[in-house]
């Protein structure tokens, strides 16, 4: 039982990323339970009216017919939408048609069950929530406004006793009949709440996942998968903007792959890209969970080490340098490439006020010192006292 529910949850959630046609078809299916509830409720009412006085209402026949007709109508529209090829503009028209028809069929249902009752309120709220998750707000707002206008006009007509019939959920004088109508109201409301809650939960879960995925892609370097320069600088600025009393030591390590241009020239840019991925993976494997690695530019990588002193950051950089020396990168048909890098380390240390630009610039100076001293080494920046 759990597996089919999980699959249904996943399928419903996917609709938020679907095409206009797929969303229109989804509306056809999501409306089915409402009309089956009307059909079955009216059928039960007609059956029970034989035994309990006061249950009978002529509108039970209309509800029985409408529930069946609306269910078959939405089934036909769903099958038509699934089987008919459509252009992009055709899909949009199909979606707009389903939204409009859903609103109109909802108004017809309202005329049967009556305005401003538990079931009407729950259906209206659920439809608006689902609609806003799937479609542009102006479309749903227009349909909602028209529905509210119809509800208000109908409620006024009912209050003035100007209607010629009694809505299905209006109060009755006979107590046993009223108990039955109350039970049907509660059962219908409960089923619709379960259906809408499940649907809204599936859609919002997928929406949150989509938003999280979009954000993650926006901060990632598309080649290496580590964070990009923008996110590095944003995180570093946030760390340095903390009040001094709450700020811990922070170290940065800037590294540059040695002789990277020669790798591109000799093996081609595809192998050069593989080398950058290899470097990123090697560095990531040698950092703590709360450290942040990012691609600073080209073949340069920047590591943010929260809470690390200068000596601790130097140890981390030495560990990364040793891992690069040890982990050669295999190449099909050629000897494995031994990659090395030059590392520059800087730390906030005792400085009470230092900005991101200065901290990175210090690490950059130390890195270029490492290059001038022969590469494949770690150099720390000594700040003048």
CSV table of C-alpha atoms in Angstrom, one decimal:
chain,number,residue,atom,x,y,z
A,1,UNK,CA,0.0,0.0,0.0
A,2,UNK,CA,2.8,2.4,0.8
A,3,UNK,CA,4.6,1.9,-2.5
A,4,UNK,CA,1.6,2.9,-4.7
A,5,UNK,CA,1.1,5.9,-2.5
A,6,UNK,CA,4.7,6.9,-2.9
A,7,UNK,CA,4.5,6.5,-6.7
A,8,UNK,CA,1.2,8.6,-6.7
A,9,UNK,CA,2.9,11.2,-4.6
A,10,UNK,CA,5.8,11.4,-7.0
A,11,UNK,CA,3.6,11.5,-10.1
A,12,UNK,CA,1.4,14.3,-8.6
A,13,UNK,CA,4.5,16.3,-7.7
A,14,UNK,CA,5.9,16.1,-11.2
A,15,UNK,CA,2.9,18.1,-12.5
A,16,UNK,CA,4.4,21.3,-11.2
A,17,UNK,CA,7.2,21.0,-13.8
A,18,UNK,CA,4.8,19.8,-16.5
A,19,UNK,CA,3.7,21.5,-19.8
A,20,UNK,CA,0.5,23.5,-19.9
A,21,UNK,CA,-1.2,20.5,-21.5
A,22,UNK,CA,0.0,18.1,-18.7
A,23,UNK,CA,-1.2,20.5,-16.1
A,24,UNK,CA,-4.6,20.8,-17.8
A,25,UNK,CA,-4.9,17.0,-17.9
A,26,UNK,CA,-4.0,16.9,-14.2
A,27,UNK,CA,-6.8,19.2,-13.5
A,28,UNK,CA,-9.2,16.8,-15.3
A,29,UNK,CA,-8.1,14.0,-13.0
A,30,UNK,CA,-8.0,16.0,-9.8
A,31,UNK,CA,-11.6,17.1,-10.3
A,32,UNK,CA,-12.9,13.5,-10.6
A,33,UNK,CA,-13.1,12.7,-6.9
A,34,UNK,CA,-15.3,15.8,-6.2
A,35,UNK,CA,-17.9,14.7,-8.8
A,36,UNK,CA,-17.8,11.1,-7.7
A,37,UNK,CA,-18.5,12.2,-4.1
A,38,UNK,CA,-21.6,14.2,-5.4
A,39,UNK,CA,-22.8,11.2,-7.4
A,40,UNK,CA,-22.3,8.6,-4.6
A,41,UNK,CA,-23.7,10.9,-2.0
A,42,UNK,CA,-26.9,11.6,-4.0
A,43,UNK,CA,-27.3,7.9,-4.8
A,44,UNK,CA,-27.1,7.1,-1.1
A,45,UNK,CA,-29.5,9.9,-0.3
A,46,UNK,CA,-32.1,8.6,-2.8
A,47,UNK,CA,-31.7,5.1,-1.4
A,48,UNK,CA,-32.0,6.3,2.2
A,49,UNK,CA,-35.0,8.5,1.4
A,50,UNK,CA,-37.1,5.4,1.0
A,51,UNK,CA,-36.6,4.6,4.7
A,52,UNK,CA,-36.2,8.0,6.4
A,53,UNK,CA,-38.7,10.8,6.0
A,54,UNK,CA,-37.2,14.2,5.2
A,55,UNK,CA,-34.1,12.9,3.4
A,56,UNK,CA,-35.7,13.2,0.0
A,57,UNK,CA,-34.8,16.3,-2.0
A,58,UNK,CA,-35.6,16.6,-5.8
A,59,UNK,CA,-32.1,17.9,-6.3
A,60,UNK,CA,-30.8,14.5,-5.4
A,61,UNK,CA,-31.7,13.4,-8.9
A,62,UNK,CA,-30.0,16.4,-10.4
A,63,UNK,CA,-26.9,15.7,-8.2
A,64,UNK,CA,-26.9,12.1,-9.3
A,65,UNK,CA,-27.0,13.1,-13.0
A,66,UNK,CA,-24.5,15.9,-12.6
A,67,UNK,CA,-22.0,13.9,-10.7
A,68,UNK,CA,-22.0,11.2,-13.4
A,69,UNK,CA,-22.0,13.6,-16.3
A,70,UNK,CA,-19.2,15.8,-14.9
A,71,UNK,CA,-17.1,12.7,-14.1
A,72,UNK,CA,-17.5,11.4,-17.7
A,73,UNK,CA,-16.9,14.9,-19.1
A,74,UNK,CA,-13.6,15.3,-17.3
A,75,UNK,CA,-12.5,11.8,-18.2
A,76,UNK,CA,-13.2,12.5,-21.9
A,77,UNK,CA,-11.3,15.8,-21.8
A,78,UNK,CA,-8.4,14.1,-20.1
A,79,UNK,CA,-8.3,11.4,-22.8
A,80,UNK,CA,-8.6,14.0,-25.5
A,81,UNK,CA,-5.7,16.0,-24.1
A,82,UNK,CA,-3.5,12.9,-23.7
A,83,UNK,CA,-4.1,11.6,-27.3
A,84,UNK,CA,-4.3,14.8,-29.4
A,85,UNK,CA,-1.0,16.4,-30.7
A,86,UNK,CA,-0.9,20.1,-29.8
A,87,UNK,CA,1.3,23.0,-30.6
A,88,UNK,CA,2.7,25.2,-27.8
A,89,UNK,CA,-0.1,27.7,-28.3
A,90,UNK,CA,-2.6,24.8,-28.5
A,91,UNK,CA,-1.4,23.5,-25.1
A,92,UNK,CA,-1.9,26.9,-23.6
A,93,UNK,CA,-5.4,27.1,-25.0
A,94,UNK,CA,-6.2,23.6,-23.7
A,95,UNK,CA,-4.9,24.6,-20.2
A,96,UNK,CA,-7.0,27.8,-20.2
A,97,UNK,CA,-10.0,25.9,-21.3
A,98,UNK,CA,-9.7,23.4,-18.4
A,99,UNK,CA,-9.3,26.2,-15.9
A,100,UNK,CA,-12.4,28.0,-17.1
A,101,UNK,CA,-14.4,24.8,-17.3
A,102,UNK,CA,-13.3,23.8,-13.9
A,103,UNK,CA,-14.6,27.1,-12.5
A,104,UNK,CA,-17.9,26.8,-14.4
A,105,UNK,CA,-18.5,23.2,-13.3
A,106,UNK,CA,-17.7,24.3,-9.7
A,107,UNK,CA,-20.4,26.9,-9.9
A,108,UNK,CA,-22.9,24.3,-11.1
A,109,UNK,CA,-21.9,22.1,-8.2
A,110,UNK,CA,-22.4,25.1,-5.9
A,111,UNK,CA,-26.0,25.5,-7.1
A,112,UNK,CA,-26.6,22.0,-6.0
A,113,UNK,CA,-25.0,21.8,-2.6
A,114,UNK,CA,-25.5,25.4,-1.5
A,115,UNK,CA,-23.2,28.4,-0.7
A,116,UNK,CA,-21.1,29.1,2.3
A,117,UNK,CA,-21.0,25.6,3.8
A,118,UNK,CA,-18.1,23.4,5.0
A,119,UNK,CA,-17.8,21.4,1.7
A,120,UNK,CA,-18.0,24.5,-0.5
A,121,UNK,CA,-15.3,26.3,1.5
A,122,UNK,CA,-12.9,23.4,1.6
A,123,UNK,CA,-13.3,22.7,-2.2
A,124,UNK,CA,-12.8,26.4,-3.0
A,125,UNK,CA,-9.7,26.7,-0.8
A,126,UNK,CA,-8.2,23.6,-2.1
A,127,UNK,CA,-8.8,24.5,-5.7
A,128,UNK,CA,-7.2,27.9,-5.3
A,129,UNK,CA,-4.1,26.5,-3.6
A,130,UNK,CA,-3.6,23.8,-6.2
A,131,UNK,CA,-4.3,26.3,-9.0
A,132,UNK,CA,-1.8,28.8,-7.7
A,133,UNK,CA,0.9,26.1,-7.6
A,134,UNK,CA,0.3,25.0,-11.1
A,135,UNK,CA,-0.8,28.1,-13.1
A,136,UNK,CA,-0.1,31.8,-13.4
A,137,UNK,CA,-1.7,33.8,-10.6
A,138,UNK,CA,-3.8,36.1,-12.8
A,139,UNK,CA,-5.7,33.2,-14.4
A,140,UNK,CA,-6.5,31.6,-11.0
A,141,UNK,CA,-7.4,35.0,-9.5
A,142,UNK,CA,-9.9,35.7,-12.3
A,143,UNK,CA,-11.6,32.3,-11.9
A,144,UNK,CA,-11.6,32.7,-8.1
A,145,UNK,CA,-13.1,36.2,-8.3
A,146,UNK,CA,-15.9,35.0,-10.6
A,147,UNK,CA,-16.6,32.0,-8.4
A,148,UNK,CA,-16.8,34.3,-5.3
A,149,UNK,CA,-19.1,36.6,-7.1
A,150,UNK,CA,-21.4,33.6,-8.0
A,151,UNK,CA,-21.3,32.4,-4.4
A,152,UNK,CA,-22.1,35.8,-3.1
A,153,UNK,CA,-25.0,36.3,-5.5
A,154,UNK,CA,-26.4,32.8,-4.8
A,155,UNK,CA,-26.0,33.3,-1.0
A,156,UNK,CA,-28.0,36.6,-1.3
A,157,UNK,CA,-30.7,34.8,-3.3
A,158,UNK,CA,-30.9,32.0,-0.7
A,159,UNK,CA,-31.1,34.5,2.2
A,160,UNK,CA,-34.0,36.3,0.5
A,161,UNK,CA,-35.8,33.1,-0.1
A,162,UNK,CA,-35.9,33.9,-3.8
A,163,UNK,CA,-34.7,30.5,-4.9
A,164,UNK,CA,-37.2,28.0,-6.0
A,165,UNK,CA,-35.4,24.9,-4.6
A,166,UNK,CA,-33.7,23.8,-1.4
A,167,UNK,CA,-29.9,23.2,-1.8
A,168,UNK,CA,-28.8,19.7,-0.8
A,169,UNK,CA,-26.9,20.8,2.3
A,170,UNK,CA,-29.4,23.3,3.6
A,171,UNK,CA,-30.9,22.5,7.0
A,172,UNK,CA,-34.0,20.3,7.3
A,173,UNK,CA,-36.6,20.1,10.0
A,174,UNK,CA,-36.6,16.4,10.6
A,175,UNK,CA,-33.8,15.4,13.0
A,176,UNK,CA,-32.9,12.0,11.6
A,177,UNK,CA,-32.7,13.4,8.1
A,178,UNK,CA,-30.5,16.3,9.3
A,179,UNK,CA,-28.2,13.8,11.0
A,180,UNK,CA,-27.7,12.0,7.7
A,181,UNK,CA,-27.0,15.2,5.8
A,182,UNK,CA,-24.5,16.3,8.5
A,183,UNK,CA,-22.7,12.9,8.3
A,184,UNK,CA,-22.5,13.2,4.5
A,185,UNK,CA,-21.1,16.8,4.9
A,186,UNK,CA,-18.4,15.6,7.3
A,187,UNK,CA,-17.6,12.6,5.2
A,188,UNK,CA,-17.4,14.6,1.9
A,189,UNK,CA,-15.3,17.3,3.6
A,190,UNK,CA,-13.0,14.7,5.1
A,191,UNK,CA,-12.4,13.0,1.8
A,192,UNK,CA,-11.7,16.2,0.0
A,193,UNK,CA,-9.4,17.5,2.7
A,194,UNK,CA,-7.4,14.2,2.4
A,195,UNK,CA,-7.3,14.5,-1.4
A,196,UNK,CA,-6.3,18.2,-1.4
A,197,UNK,CA,-3.8,17.8,1.4
A,198,UNK,CA,-2.1,14.9,-0.4
A,199,UNK,CA,-2.0,16.9,-3.7
A,200,UNK,CA,-0.8,20.2,-2.2
A,201,UNK,CA,1.9,18.3,-0.2
A,202,UNK,CA,3.1,16.6,-3.3
A,203,UNK,CA,3.2,19.8,-5.4
A,204,UNK,CA,4.9,21.9,-2.7
A,205,UNK,CA,7.4,19.2,-1.9
A,206,UNK,CA,8.4,19.1,-5.6
A,207,UNK,CA,8.4,22.9,-5.7
A,208,UNK,CA,10.7,23.1,-2.7
A,209,UNK,CA,13.0,20.5,-4.3
A,210,UNK,CA,13.0,22.5,-7.6
A,211,UNK,CA,13.8,25.7,-5.8
A,212,UNK,CA,16.6,24.0,-3.8
A,213,UNK,CA,18.0,22.5,-7.0
A,214,UNK,CA,17.9,25.8,-8.8
A,215,UNK,CA,19.7,27.5,-5.9
A,216,UNK,CA,22.3,24.8,-5.8
A,217,UNK,CA,23.0,25.1,-9.5
A,218,UNK,CA,23.3,28.8,-9.1
A,219,UNK,CA,26.2,28.5,-6.6
A,220,UNK,CA,28.0,25.6,-8.3
A,221,UNK,CA,30.8,25.6,-10.8
A,222,UNK,CA,29.3,23.5,-13.7
A,223,UNK,CA,32.6,21.7,-14.4
A,224,UNK,CA,33.9,20.7,-11.1
A,225,UNK,CA,30.8,20.7,-8.9
A,226,UNK,CA,32.3,22.8,-6.2
A,227,UNK,CA,30.9,26.2,-5.3
A,228,UNK,CA,31.7,29.1,-7.6
A,229,UNK,CA,33.5,32.3,-6.9
A,230,UNK,CA,30.4,34.4,-6.2
A,231,UNK,CA,29.3,32.0,-3.4
A,232,UNK,CA,32.8,31.8,-2.0
A,233,UNK,CA,33.0,35.6,-1.7
A,234,UNK,CA,29.5,35.9,-0.3
A,235,UNK,CA,30.2,33.2,2.4
A,236,UNK,CA,33.5,34.8,3.3
A,237,UNK,CA,32.0,38.3,3.6
A,238,UNK,CA,29.2,36.8,5.9
A,239,UNK,CA,31.8,35.2,8.1
A,240,UNK,CA,33.9,38.4,8.4
A,241,UNK,CA,30.8,40.6,9.0
A,242,UNK,CA,30.0,38.8,12.3
A,243,UNK,CA,30.6,40.8,15.5
A,244,UNK,CA,34.1,40.5,16.8
A,245,UNK,CA,33.0,38.8,20.0
A,246,UNK,CA,31.2,36.1,18.0
A,247,UNK,CA,33.8,35.7,15.3
A,248,UNK,CA,36.2,32.7,15.3
A,249,UNK,CA,39.5,32.5,13.6
A,250,UNK,CA,39.1,32.0,9.8
A,251,UNK,CA,41.7,30.9,7.3
A,252,UNK,CA,41.8,30.9,3.6
A,253,UNK,CA,43.9,28.7,1.3
A,254,UNK,CA,44.3,29.8,-2.3
A,255,UNK,CA,45.9,27.2,-4.7
A,256,UNK,CA,46.9,27.1,-8.3
A,257,UNK,CA,47.5,24.0,-10.3
A,258,UNK,CA,51.2,23.9,-11.5
A,259,UNK,CA,51.9,24.0,-15.2
A,260,UNK,CA,48.3,23.7,-16.1
A,261,UNK,CA,48.7,25.3,-19.5
A,262,UNK,CA,51.2,22.6,-20.5
A,263,UNK,CA,48.5,20.0,-19.7
A,264,UNK,CA,46.0,21.7,-22.0
A,265,UNK,CA,48.7,22.2,-24.7
A,266,UNK,CA,49.8,18.6,-24.6
A,267,UNK,CA,46.7,16.6,-24.0
A,268,UNK,CA,43.9,19.0,-25.0
A,269,UNK,CA,41.2,20.9,-23.1
A,270,UNK,CA,39.1,17.8,-22.5
A,271,UNK,CA,41.9,16.3,-20.5
A,272,UNK,CA,42.5,19.6,-18.8
A,273,UNK,CA,38.9,19.7,-17.7
A,274,UNK,CA,39.3,16.1,-16.3
A,275,UNK,CA,42.4,17.4,-14.4
A,276,UNK,CA,40.4,20.2,-12.8
A,277,UNK,CA,37.7,17.7,-11.7
A,278,UNK,CA,40.4,15.4,-10.3
A,279,UNK,CA,42.0,18.2,-8.4
A,280,UNK,CA,38.6,19.4,-7.0
A,281,UNK,CA,37.7,15.8,-5.8
A,282,UNK,CA,41.1,15.3,-4.2
A,283,UNK,CA,40.9,18.6,-2.3
A,284,UNK,CA,37.4,17.9,-1.2
A,285,UNK,CA,38.4,14.5,0.2
A,286,UNK,CA,40.9,16.1,2.4
A,287,UNK,CA,38.7,18.9,4.0
A,288,UNK,CA,36.5,18.9,7.0
A,289,UNK,CA,32.7,18.9,6.6
A,290,UNK,CA,32.4,22.6,7.6
A,291,UNK,CA,35.2,23.7,5.2
A,292,UNK,CA,34.2,25.2,1.9
A,293,UNK,CA,36.0,24.5,-1.4
A,294,UNK,CA,35.3,26.5,-4.5
A,295,UNK,CA,36.7,27.3,-7.9
A,296,UNK,CA,38.1,30.8,-7.7
A,297,UNK,CA,38.9,31.1,-11.4
A,298,UNK,CA,40.6,29.1,-14.2
A,299,UNK,CA,42.8,26.5,-12.4
A,300,UNK,CA,42.7,28.3,-9.0
A,301,UNK,CA,40.7,26.9,-6.1
A,302,UNK,CA,40.0,28.7,-2.8
A,303,UNK,CA,39.3,26.9,0.5
A,304,UNK,CA,37.6,28.6,3.4
A,305,UNK,CA,38.5,27.1,6.7
A,306,UNK,CA,36.2,28.4,9.6
A,307,UNK,CA,37.8,28.2,13.0
A,308,UNK,CA,41.3,27.3,11.7
A,309,UNK,CA,44.4,29.1,12.8
A,310,UNK,CA,47.3,29.9,10.4
A,311,UNK,CA,49.2,26.8,11.5
A,312,UNK,CA,46.1,24.6,11.3
A,313,UNK,CA,45.3,25.9,7.8
A,314,UNK,CA,48.9,25.2,6.8
A,315,UNK,CA,48.5,21.6,7.9
A,316,UNK,CA,45.4,21.3,5.8
A,317,UNK,CA,47.2,22.7,2.8
A,318,UNK,CA,50.1,20.4,3.3
A,319,UNK,CA,47.7,17.4,3.5
A,320,UNK,CA,46.0,18.5,0.2
A,321,UNK,CA,49.4,19.0,-1.5
A,322,UNK,CA,50.5,15.5,-0.5
A,323,UNK,CA,47.3,14.0,-1.7
A,324,UNK,CA,47.7,15.6,-5.1
A,325,UNK,CA,51.2,14.3,-5.4
A,326,UNK,CA,50.1,10.8,-4.5
A,327,UNK,CA,46.9,10.6,-6.5
A,328,UNK,CA,48.0,10.6,-10.1
A,329,UNK,CA,45.4,11.0,-12.8
A,330,UNK,CA,45.1,8.1,-15.2
A,331,UNK,CA,44.8,8.8,-19.0
A,332,UNK,CA,43.8,6.2,-21.5
A,333,UNK,CA,46.8,5.3,-23.8
A,334,UNK,CA,49.2,7.5,-21.9
A,335,UNK,CA,51.1,7.5,-18.6
A,336,UNK,CA,49.2,8.9,-15.6
A,337,UNK,CA,49.6,12.6,-15.0
A,338,UNK,CA,51.1,13.7,-11.7
A,339,UNK,CA,49.5,16.9,-10.7
A,340,UNK,CA,50.9,19.4,-8.2
A,341,UNK,CA,49.8,22.8,-7.0
A,342,UNK,CA,51.1,25.9,-5.2
A,343,UNK,CA,49.3,26.9,-2.0
A,344,UNK,CA,49.1,30.3,-0.3
A,345,UNK,CA,47.6,30.5,3.2
A,346,UNK,CA,46.3,33.4,5.2
A,347,UNK,CA,44.3,33.8,8.4
A,348,UNK,CA,42.4,36.5,10.2
A,349,UNK,CA,44.6,35.7,13.2
A,350,UNK,CA,44.4,38.5,15.8
A,351,UNK,CA,43.1,41.1,13.4
A,352,UNK,CA,39.9,42.5,14.7
A,353,UNK,CA,38.9,44.0,11.3
A,354,UNK,CA,40.0,42.6,8.0
A,355,UNK,CA,38.0,42.4,4.8
A,356,UNK,CA,37.6,39.5,2.3
A,357,UNK,CA,39.7,41.3,-0.4
A,358,UNK,CA,42.6,41.8,1.9
A,359,UNK,CA,42.5,38.2,3.2
A,360,UNK,CA,42.4,36.7,-0.3
A,361,UNK,CA,45.1,39.1,-1.5
A,362,UNK,CA,47.4,37.9,1.3
A,363,UNK,CA,46.8,34.3,0.3
A,364,UNK,CA,47.5,35.2,-3.3
A,365,UNK,CA,50.8,36.8,-2.4
A,366,UNK,CA,51.8,33.7,-0.5
A,367,UNK,CA,50.8,31.5,-3.4
A,368,UNK,CA,52.9,33.4,-5.8
A,369,UNK,CA,55.8,33.2,-3.4
A,370,UNK,CA,55.3,29.4,-3.5
A,371,UNK,CA,55.5,29.5,-7.3
A,372,UNK,CA,58.7,31.6,-7.3
A,373,UNK,CA,60.2,29.2,-4.8
A,374,UNK,CA,59.8,26.2,-7.2
A,375,UNK,CA,56.1,25.3,-7.0
A,376,UNK,CA,54.5,22.3,-5.4
A,377,UNK,CA,54.7,23.7,-1.9
A,378,UNK,CA,52.8,25.6,0.8
A,379,UNK,CA,53.6,29.2,1.9
A,380,UNK,CA,51.9,31.1,4.7
A,381,UNK,CA,51.5,34.8,4.7
A,382,UNK,CA,53.1,36.6,7.6
A,383,UNK,CA,51.3,39.8,8.4
A,384,UNK,CA,53.5,42.7,9.6
A,385,UNK,CA,53.1,43.4,13.3
